[in-house]
Every structure is written in structure tokens, then in C-alpha cells.
Short mmCIF file of C-alpha atoms and ligand atoms in Angstrom, two decimals:
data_model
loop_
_atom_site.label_atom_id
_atom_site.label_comp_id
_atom_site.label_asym_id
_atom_site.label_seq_id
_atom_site.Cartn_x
_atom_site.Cartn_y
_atom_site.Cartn_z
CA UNK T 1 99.79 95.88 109.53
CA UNK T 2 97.08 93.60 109.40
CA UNK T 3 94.89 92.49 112.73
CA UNK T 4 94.78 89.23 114.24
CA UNK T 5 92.45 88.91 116.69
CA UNK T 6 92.56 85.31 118.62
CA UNK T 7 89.62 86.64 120.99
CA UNK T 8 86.36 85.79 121.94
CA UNK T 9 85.27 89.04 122.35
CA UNK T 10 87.11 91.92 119.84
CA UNK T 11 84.56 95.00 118.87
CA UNK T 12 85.18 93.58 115.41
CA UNK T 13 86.57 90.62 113.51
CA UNK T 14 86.92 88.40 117.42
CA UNK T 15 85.83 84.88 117.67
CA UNK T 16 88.88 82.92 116.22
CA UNK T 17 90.08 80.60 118.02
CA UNK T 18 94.31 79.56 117.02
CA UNK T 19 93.90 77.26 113.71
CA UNK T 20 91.19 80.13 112.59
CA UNK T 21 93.33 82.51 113.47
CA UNK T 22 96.30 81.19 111.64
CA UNK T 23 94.81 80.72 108.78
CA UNK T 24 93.37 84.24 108.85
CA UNK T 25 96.52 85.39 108.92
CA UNK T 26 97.91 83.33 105.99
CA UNK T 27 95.16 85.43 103.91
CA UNK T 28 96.09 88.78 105.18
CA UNK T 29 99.73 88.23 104.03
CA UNK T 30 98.70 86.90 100.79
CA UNK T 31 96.38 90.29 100.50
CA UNK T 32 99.73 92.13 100.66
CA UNK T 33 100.13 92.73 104.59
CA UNK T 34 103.60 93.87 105.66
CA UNK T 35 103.20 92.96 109.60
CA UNK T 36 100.66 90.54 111.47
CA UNK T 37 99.56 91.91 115.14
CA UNK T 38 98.71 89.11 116.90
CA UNK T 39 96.09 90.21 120.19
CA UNK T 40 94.59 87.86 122.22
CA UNK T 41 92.99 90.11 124.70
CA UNK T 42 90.02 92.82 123.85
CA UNK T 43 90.81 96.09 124.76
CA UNK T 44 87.29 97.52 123.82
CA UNK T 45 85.60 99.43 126.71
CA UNK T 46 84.65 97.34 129.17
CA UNK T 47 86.14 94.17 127.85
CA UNK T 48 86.61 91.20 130.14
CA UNK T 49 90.53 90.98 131.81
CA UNK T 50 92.38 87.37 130.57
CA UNK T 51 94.92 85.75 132.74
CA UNK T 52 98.43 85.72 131.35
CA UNK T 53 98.32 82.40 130.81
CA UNK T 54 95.13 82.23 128.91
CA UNK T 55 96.69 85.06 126.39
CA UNK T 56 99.60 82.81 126.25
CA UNK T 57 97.72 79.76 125.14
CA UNK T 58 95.54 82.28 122.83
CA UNK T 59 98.49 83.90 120.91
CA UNK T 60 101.83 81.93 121.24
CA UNK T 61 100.45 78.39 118.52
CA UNK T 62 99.63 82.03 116.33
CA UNK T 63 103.07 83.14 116.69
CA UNK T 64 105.14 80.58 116.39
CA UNK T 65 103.32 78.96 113.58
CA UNK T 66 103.12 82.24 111.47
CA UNK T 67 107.25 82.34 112.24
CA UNK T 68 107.74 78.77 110.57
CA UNK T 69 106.16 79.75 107.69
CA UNK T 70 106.90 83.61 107.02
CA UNK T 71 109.74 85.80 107.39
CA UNK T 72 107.13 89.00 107.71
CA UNK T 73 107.45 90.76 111.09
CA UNK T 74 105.32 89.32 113.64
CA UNK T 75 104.06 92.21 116.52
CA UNK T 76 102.27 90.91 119.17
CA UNK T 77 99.41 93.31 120.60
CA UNK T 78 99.66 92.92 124.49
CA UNK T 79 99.94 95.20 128.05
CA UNK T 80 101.61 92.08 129.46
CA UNK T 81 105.21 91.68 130.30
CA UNK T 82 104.80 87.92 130.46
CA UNK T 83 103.40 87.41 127.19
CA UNK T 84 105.35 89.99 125.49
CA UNK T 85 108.42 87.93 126.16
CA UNK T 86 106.84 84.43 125.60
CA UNK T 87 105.69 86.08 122.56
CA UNK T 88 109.82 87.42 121.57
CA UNK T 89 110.64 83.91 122.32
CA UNK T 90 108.16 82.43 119.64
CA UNK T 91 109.73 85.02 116.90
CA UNK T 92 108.13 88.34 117.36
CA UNK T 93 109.94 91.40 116.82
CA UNK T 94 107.53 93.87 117.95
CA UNK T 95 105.38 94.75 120.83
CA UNK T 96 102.26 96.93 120.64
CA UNK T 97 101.42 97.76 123.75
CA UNK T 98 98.31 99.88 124.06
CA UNK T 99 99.30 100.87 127.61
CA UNK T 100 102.70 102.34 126.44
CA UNK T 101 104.64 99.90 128.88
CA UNK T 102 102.54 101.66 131.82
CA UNK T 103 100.05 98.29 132.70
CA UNK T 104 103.10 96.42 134.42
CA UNK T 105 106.10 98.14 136.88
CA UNK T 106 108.68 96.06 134.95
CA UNK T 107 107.07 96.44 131.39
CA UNK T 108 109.91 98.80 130.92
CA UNK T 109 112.70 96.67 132.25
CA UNK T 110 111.39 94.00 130.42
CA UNK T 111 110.64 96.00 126.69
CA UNK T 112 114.92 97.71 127.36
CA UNK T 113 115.68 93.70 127.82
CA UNK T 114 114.11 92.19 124.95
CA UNK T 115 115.45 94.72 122.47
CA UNK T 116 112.02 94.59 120.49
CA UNK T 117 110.93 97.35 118.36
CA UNK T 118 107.90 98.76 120.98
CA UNK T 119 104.80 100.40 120.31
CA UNK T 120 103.90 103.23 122.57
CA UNK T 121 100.28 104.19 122.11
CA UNK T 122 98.56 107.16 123.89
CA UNK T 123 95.65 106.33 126.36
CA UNK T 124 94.55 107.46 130.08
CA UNK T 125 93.04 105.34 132.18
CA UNK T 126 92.84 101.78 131.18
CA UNK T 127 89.72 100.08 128.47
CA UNK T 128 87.86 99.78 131.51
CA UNK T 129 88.06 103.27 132.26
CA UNK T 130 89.13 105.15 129.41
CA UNK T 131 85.66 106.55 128.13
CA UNK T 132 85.75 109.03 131.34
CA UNK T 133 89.14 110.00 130.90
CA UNK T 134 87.83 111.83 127.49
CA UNK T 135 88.91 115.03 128.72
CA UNK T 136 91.74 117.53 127.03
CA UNK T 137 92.05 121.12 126.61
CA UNK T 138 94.27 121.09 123.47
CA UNK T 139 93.93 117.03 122.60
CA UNK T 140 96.65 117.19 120.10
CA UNK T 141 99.38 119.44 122.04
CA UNK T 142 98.86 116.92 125.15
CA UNK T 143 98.70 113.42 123.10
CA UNK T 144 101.96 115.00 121.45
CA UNK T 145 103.39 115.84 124.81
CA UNK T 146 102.30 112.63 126.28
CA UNK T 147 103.96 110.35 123.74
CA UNK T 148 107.33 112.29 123.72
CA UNK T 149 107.47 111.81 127.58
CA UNK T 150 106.62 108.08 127.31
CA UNK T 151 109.11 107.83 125.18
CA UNK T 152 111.86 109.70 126.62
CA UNK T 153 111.04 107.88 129.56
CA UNK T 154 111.32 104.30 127.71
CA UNK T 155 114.69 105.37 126.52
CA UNK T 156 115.83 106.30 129.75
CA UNK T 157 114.33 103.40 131.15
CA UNK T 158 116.99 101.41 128.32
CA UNK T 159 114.73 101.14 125.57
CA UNK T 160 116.72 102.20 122.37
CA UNK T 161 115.35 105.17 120.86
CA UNK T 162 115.49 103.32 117.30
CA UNK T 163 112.99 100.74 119.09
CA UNK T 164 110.28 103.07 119.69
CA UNK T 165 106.83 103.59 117.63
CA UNK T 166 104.44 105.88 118.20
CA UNK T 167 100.32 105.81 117.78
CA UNK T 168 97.89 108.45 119.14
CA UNK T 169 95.84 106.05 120.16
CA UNK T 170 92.52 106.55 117.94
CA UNK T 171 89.21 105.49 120.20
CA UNK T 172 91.11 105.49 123.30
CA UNK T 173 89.90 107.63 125.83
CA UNK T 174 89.05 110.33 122.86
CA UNK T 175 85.62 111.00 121.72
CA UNK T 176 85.06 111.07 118.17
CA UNK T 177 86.29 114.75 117.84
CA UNK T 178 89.01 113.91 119.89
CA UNK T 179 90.04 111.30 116.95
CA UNK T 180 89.41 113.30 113.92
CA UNK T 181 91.52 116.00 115.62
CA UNK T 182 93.98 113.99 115.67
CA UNK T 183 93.54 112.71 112.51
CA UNK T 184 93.62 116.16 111.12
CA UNK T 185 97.26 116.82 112.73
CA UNK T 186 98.96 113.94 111.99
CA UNK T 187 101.54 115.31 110.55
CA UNK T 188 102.35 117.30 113.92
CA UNK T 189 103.01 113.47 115.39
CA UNK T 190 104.75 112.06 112.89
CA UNK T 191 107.33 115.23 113.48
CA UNK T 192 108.38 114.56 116.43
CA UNK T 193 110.64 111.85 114.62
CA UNK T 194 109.39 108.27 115.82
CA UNK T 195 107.62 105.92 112.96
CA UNK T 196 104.12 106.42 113.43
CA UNK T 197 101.34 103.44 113.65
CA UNK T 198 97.52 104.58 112.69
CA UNK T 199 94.78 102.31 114.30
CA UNK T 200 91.49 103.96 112.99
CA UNK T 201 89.96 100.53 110.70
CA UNK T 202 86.51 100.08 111.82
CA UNK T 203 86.64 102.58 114.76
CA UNK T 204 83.14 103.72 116.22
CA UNK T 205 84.64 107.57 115.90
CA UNK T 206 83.87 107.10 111.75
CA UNK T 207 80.12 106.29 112.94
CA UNK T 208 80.31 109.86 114.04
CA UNK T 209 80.89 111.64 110.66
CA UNK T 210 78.60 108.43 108.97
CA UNK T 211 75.83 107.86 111.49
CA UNK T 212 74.32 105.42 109.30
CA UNK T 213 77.66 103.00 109.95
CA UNK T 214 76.16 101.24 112.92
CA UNK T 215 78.61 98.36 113.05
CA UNK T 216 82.37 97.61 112.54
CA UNK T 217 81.46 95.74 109.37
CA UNK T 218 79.80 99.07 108.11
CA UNK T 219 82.63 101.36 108.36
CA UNK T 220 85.30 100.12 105.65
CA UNK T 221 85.03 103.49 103.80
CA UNK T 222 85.69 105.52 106.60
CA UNK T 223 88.93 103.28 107.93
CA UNK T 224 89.85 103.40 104.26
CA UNK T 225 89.97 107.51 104.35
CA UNK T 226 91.75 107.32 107.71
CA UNK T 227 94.62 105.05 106.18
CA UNK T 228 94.85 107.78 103.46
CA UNK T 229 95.19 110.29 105.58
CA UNK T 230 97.70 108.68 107.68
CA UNK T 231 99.40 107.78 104.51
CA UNK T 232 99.57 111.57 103.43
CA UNK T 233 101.32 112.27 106.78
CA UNK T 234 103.80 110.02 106.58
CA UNK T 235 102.76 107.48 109.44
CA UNK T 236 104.89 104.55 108.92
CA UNK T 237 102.30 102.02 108.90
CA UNK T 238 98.52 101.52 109.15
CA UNK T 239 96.69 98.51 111.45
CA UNK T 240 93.70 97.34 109.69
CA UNK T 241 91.51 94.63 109.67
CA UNK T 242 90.62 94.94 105.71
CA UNK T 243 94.08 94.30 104.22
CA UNK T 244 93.89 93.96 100.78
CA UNK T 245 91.01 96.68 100.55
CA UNK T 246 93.98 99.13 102.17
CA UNK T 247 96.78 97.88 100.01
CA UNK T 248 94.45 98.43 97.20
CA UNK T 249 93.44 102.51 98.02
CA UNK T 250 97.31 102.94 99.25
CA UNK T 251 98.71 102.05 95.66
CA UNK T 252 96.19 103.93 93.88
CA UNK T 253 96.97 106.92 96.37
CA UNK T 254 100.68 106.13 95.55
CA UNK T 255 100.28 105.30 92.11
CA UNK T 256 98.14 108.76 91.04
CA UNK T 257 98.78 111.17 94.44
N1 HH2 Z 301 93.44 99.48 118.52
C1 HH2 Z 301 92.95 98.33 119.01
C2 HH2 Z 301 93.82 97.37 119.57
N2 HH2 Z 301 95.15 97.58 119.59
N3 HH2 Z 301 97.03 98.92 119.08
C3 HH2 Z 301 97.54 100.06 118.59
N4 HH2 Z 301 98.86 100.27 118.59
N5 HH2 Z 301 96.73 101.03 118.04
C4 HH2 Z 301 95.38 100.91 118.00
O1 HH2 Z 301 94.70 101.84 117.53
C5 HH2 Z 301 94.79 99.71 118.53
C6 HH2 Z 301 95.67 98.72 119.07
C7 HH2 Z 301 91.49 98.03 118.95
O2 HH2 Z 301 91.17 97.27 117.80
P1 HH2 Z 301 90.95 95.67 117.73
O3 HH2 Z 301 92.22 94.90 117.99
O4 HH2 Z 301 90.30 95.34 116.43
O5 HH2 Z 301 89.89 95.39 118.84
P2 HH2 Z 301 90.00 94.69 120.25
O6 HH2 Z 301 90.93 95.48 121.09
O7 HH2 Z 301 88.57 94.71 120.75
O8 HH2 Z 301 90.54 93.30 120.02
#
């Protein structure tokens, strides 16, 4: 799954604006991307809230341009009902919602009536909040626990359980040790019988194990490992902002492992 960020302000690979952002994602596809995420709202800590209508404007051109042109899925990477179904409308087929349907009280309602395949990824608190909420006993046992109630409740909320995707939520409210935990028991998550998706590319946890990877841009062998791991698993797929780099260390992985 390869990132498309029409934001101002992403942690990494932001500043497009819709005809950069297009194209962007014309080159991740040719590098061999499966699925384009479309965001057009920040969810790093702290990260300024946009207006529905602003994250229409931002991601819908994306959308429905990339539709014309591709038959690749299209997921769009929003907490908003609004844009999520804007976003249906333009020819997505997937929501990634890093709230798992919890920002709005008819996100539910609204992923059961769209039918989209939906994204539930584990987080407490919301990005403004989220680096306090970095508290767990056992941080695997409850992110597992967590997810499997989201998405019973999603199902019984109408949401088909064939819909429904499943990402521990790497970076969100989890310190680094938090992450690599999770990291380290994929294979725990991926058991529970959803399809998994792995968000780790360019994450400030790999800064922890390589403190000399001070920015996003530094940490493509550390996102790299991560989409190896996940691989190894079995997560179903891997969101990345270095596509063809992935593709490249997945078929060798597949090729030799
Ligand atoms: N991570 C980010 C955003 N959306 N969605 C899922 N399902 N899983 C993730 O791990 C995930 C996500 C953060 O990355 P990015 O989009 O590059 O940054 P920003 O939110 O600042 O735009």
C-alpha cells in the first residue's frame, strides 16, 4: 500500500498539493504498489484539525482522478464520515480509519452502509492526545483485545465481517517499545483471522533502535525490516511511503526466504 499524503503538514513525505499528489501516485503504482491511501489530514501528534470540507477538496481531484486511470484499489485514509463517503463516491473501496470508526457517532452506521472494506487501527486517545495515553500492562494482549472488540462491535454495528482489516496501530499512543513489541508478536494479530495492515515506514519508534536516524528520510532501513517482519507474519499488506524499495526487499524475501 503505498502513501499519499495531500497535506501540508505529514511527519514525512507532506506538502503536495492535488496535481503533485496525483502524479506521486502514478509513480508509486508504476514502482509496483498494490493499493494507494489517499490522506489529506496529518495525524502526527499534535497536528492541526482540517474541516471536512477542506479534506474533501484535498483528497476527492486525488481520488477520482487515480479511478479514471487505474483499476488498483483506492483506500482513502480518514476519521471522517463525510469524506469517507464522498471519497466511496469518487471510487474508493477502502477506508482506513485510524480512529477505528470511533472519531464520529455514525462512523459505524455510515462504514455498515457503504459496504467498504474498513480499516480498524488500534489507538487511545486521539493524535492530539495519544502520546499520554502510552500506558499498557501487557501492550500486545490489550491491542489484541482491543481490535477484536472494535471489530465485533463494527460487525454488530452491520459492518460485514469480510469488510474488516486490522492494524496495531504502530506510533500511536505506543512508545517505541510499545511498537517493537508489537512488532515482535505479529503473528499473535494476524491470528485472530482479519487481514492485517502494517504502518511502521519511517516511524520515529525505528529512531529508537537507530538513534542516529534523526528524520523520516533517515529511517528507510528500519521501515524496510519492519515490512519484513510483517511479511513473515503474514500481515496482508504493508503502508509505506518507499514503494519500490519495499517491493524490491519483499521479492527477494519471497524469492530466497
Ligand atoms: N500511520 C499514519 C497514518 N495513517 N493508517 C493506518 N491504518 N496505519 C498506520 O500505521 C498509519 C495510518 C501516519 O503516517 P503518515 O500518513 O505518513 O503521516 P501523517 O499522518 O502525518 O500524514
Amino acid at each position: 500500500m503505498g502513501i499519499v499524503n495531500v497535506t501540508p503538514d505529514s511527519f514525512s513525505d507532506g506538502g503536495r498539493g492535488v496535481d503533485a499528489a496525483i502524479s506521486h501516485a502514478r509513480r508509486l503504482l508504476a514502482e509496483g504498489a498494490d493499493v494507494l491511501d489517499i490522506g489529506g489530514e496529518s495525524t502526527r501528534p499534535g497536528a492541526d484539525a482540517v474541516p471536512p470540507d477542506e479534506e474533501i477538496a484535498r483528497v476527492i481531484p486525488v481520488i477520482a482522478a487515480l479511478r479514471a486511470e487505474t483499476g488498483a484499489p483506492i483506500s482513502v485514509d480518514t476519521m471522517k464520515p463525510e469524506v469517507a463517503r464522498a471519497a466511496v463516491a469518487a471510487g474508493a473501496s477502502l477506508w482506513n480509519d485510524v480512529t477505528a470508526l470511533g472519531f464520529a457517532p455514525d462512523s459505524l452506521a455510515v462504514a455498515a452502509e457503504l459496504g467498504c472494506d474498513v480499516v480498524l487501527m488500534h489507538m487511545k486517545g486521539t493524535p492530539r492526545t495519544m502520546n499520554a495515553e502510552a500506558r499498557y500492562g501487557d501492550v500486545v494482549a490489550e491491542v489484541l483485545a482491543a481490535l477484536q472488540a472494535r471489530a465485533e462491535t463494527a460487525i454488530g454495528a452491520g459492518v460485514a465481517r469480510e469488510r474488516i482489516w486490522l492494524d496495531p496501530g504502530l506510533g500511536f499512543a505506543k512508545t517505541a517499545e510499545h511498537s517493537l513489541a508489537l512488532l515482535r508478536s505479529l503473528d499473535r494479530l494476524v491470528a485472530l483471522g482479519f487481514p492485517v495492515l502494517l504502518g511502521a515506514s519511517r516511524k520515529s519508534f525505528l529512531k529508537a533502535v537507530d538513534p542516529t536516524a534523526a528524520t523520516a528520510e533517515d529511517r528507510l532501513g528500519g521501515s524496510l525490516a519492519a515490512a519484513l517482519l510483517g511479511a513473515r507474519a503474514g500481515v496482508a499488506a504493508v503502508r509505506v511511503h518507499d514503494v519500490r524499495e519495499t517491493v524490491q526487499a519483499l521479492e527477494v524475501w519471497a524469492a530466497a526466504g
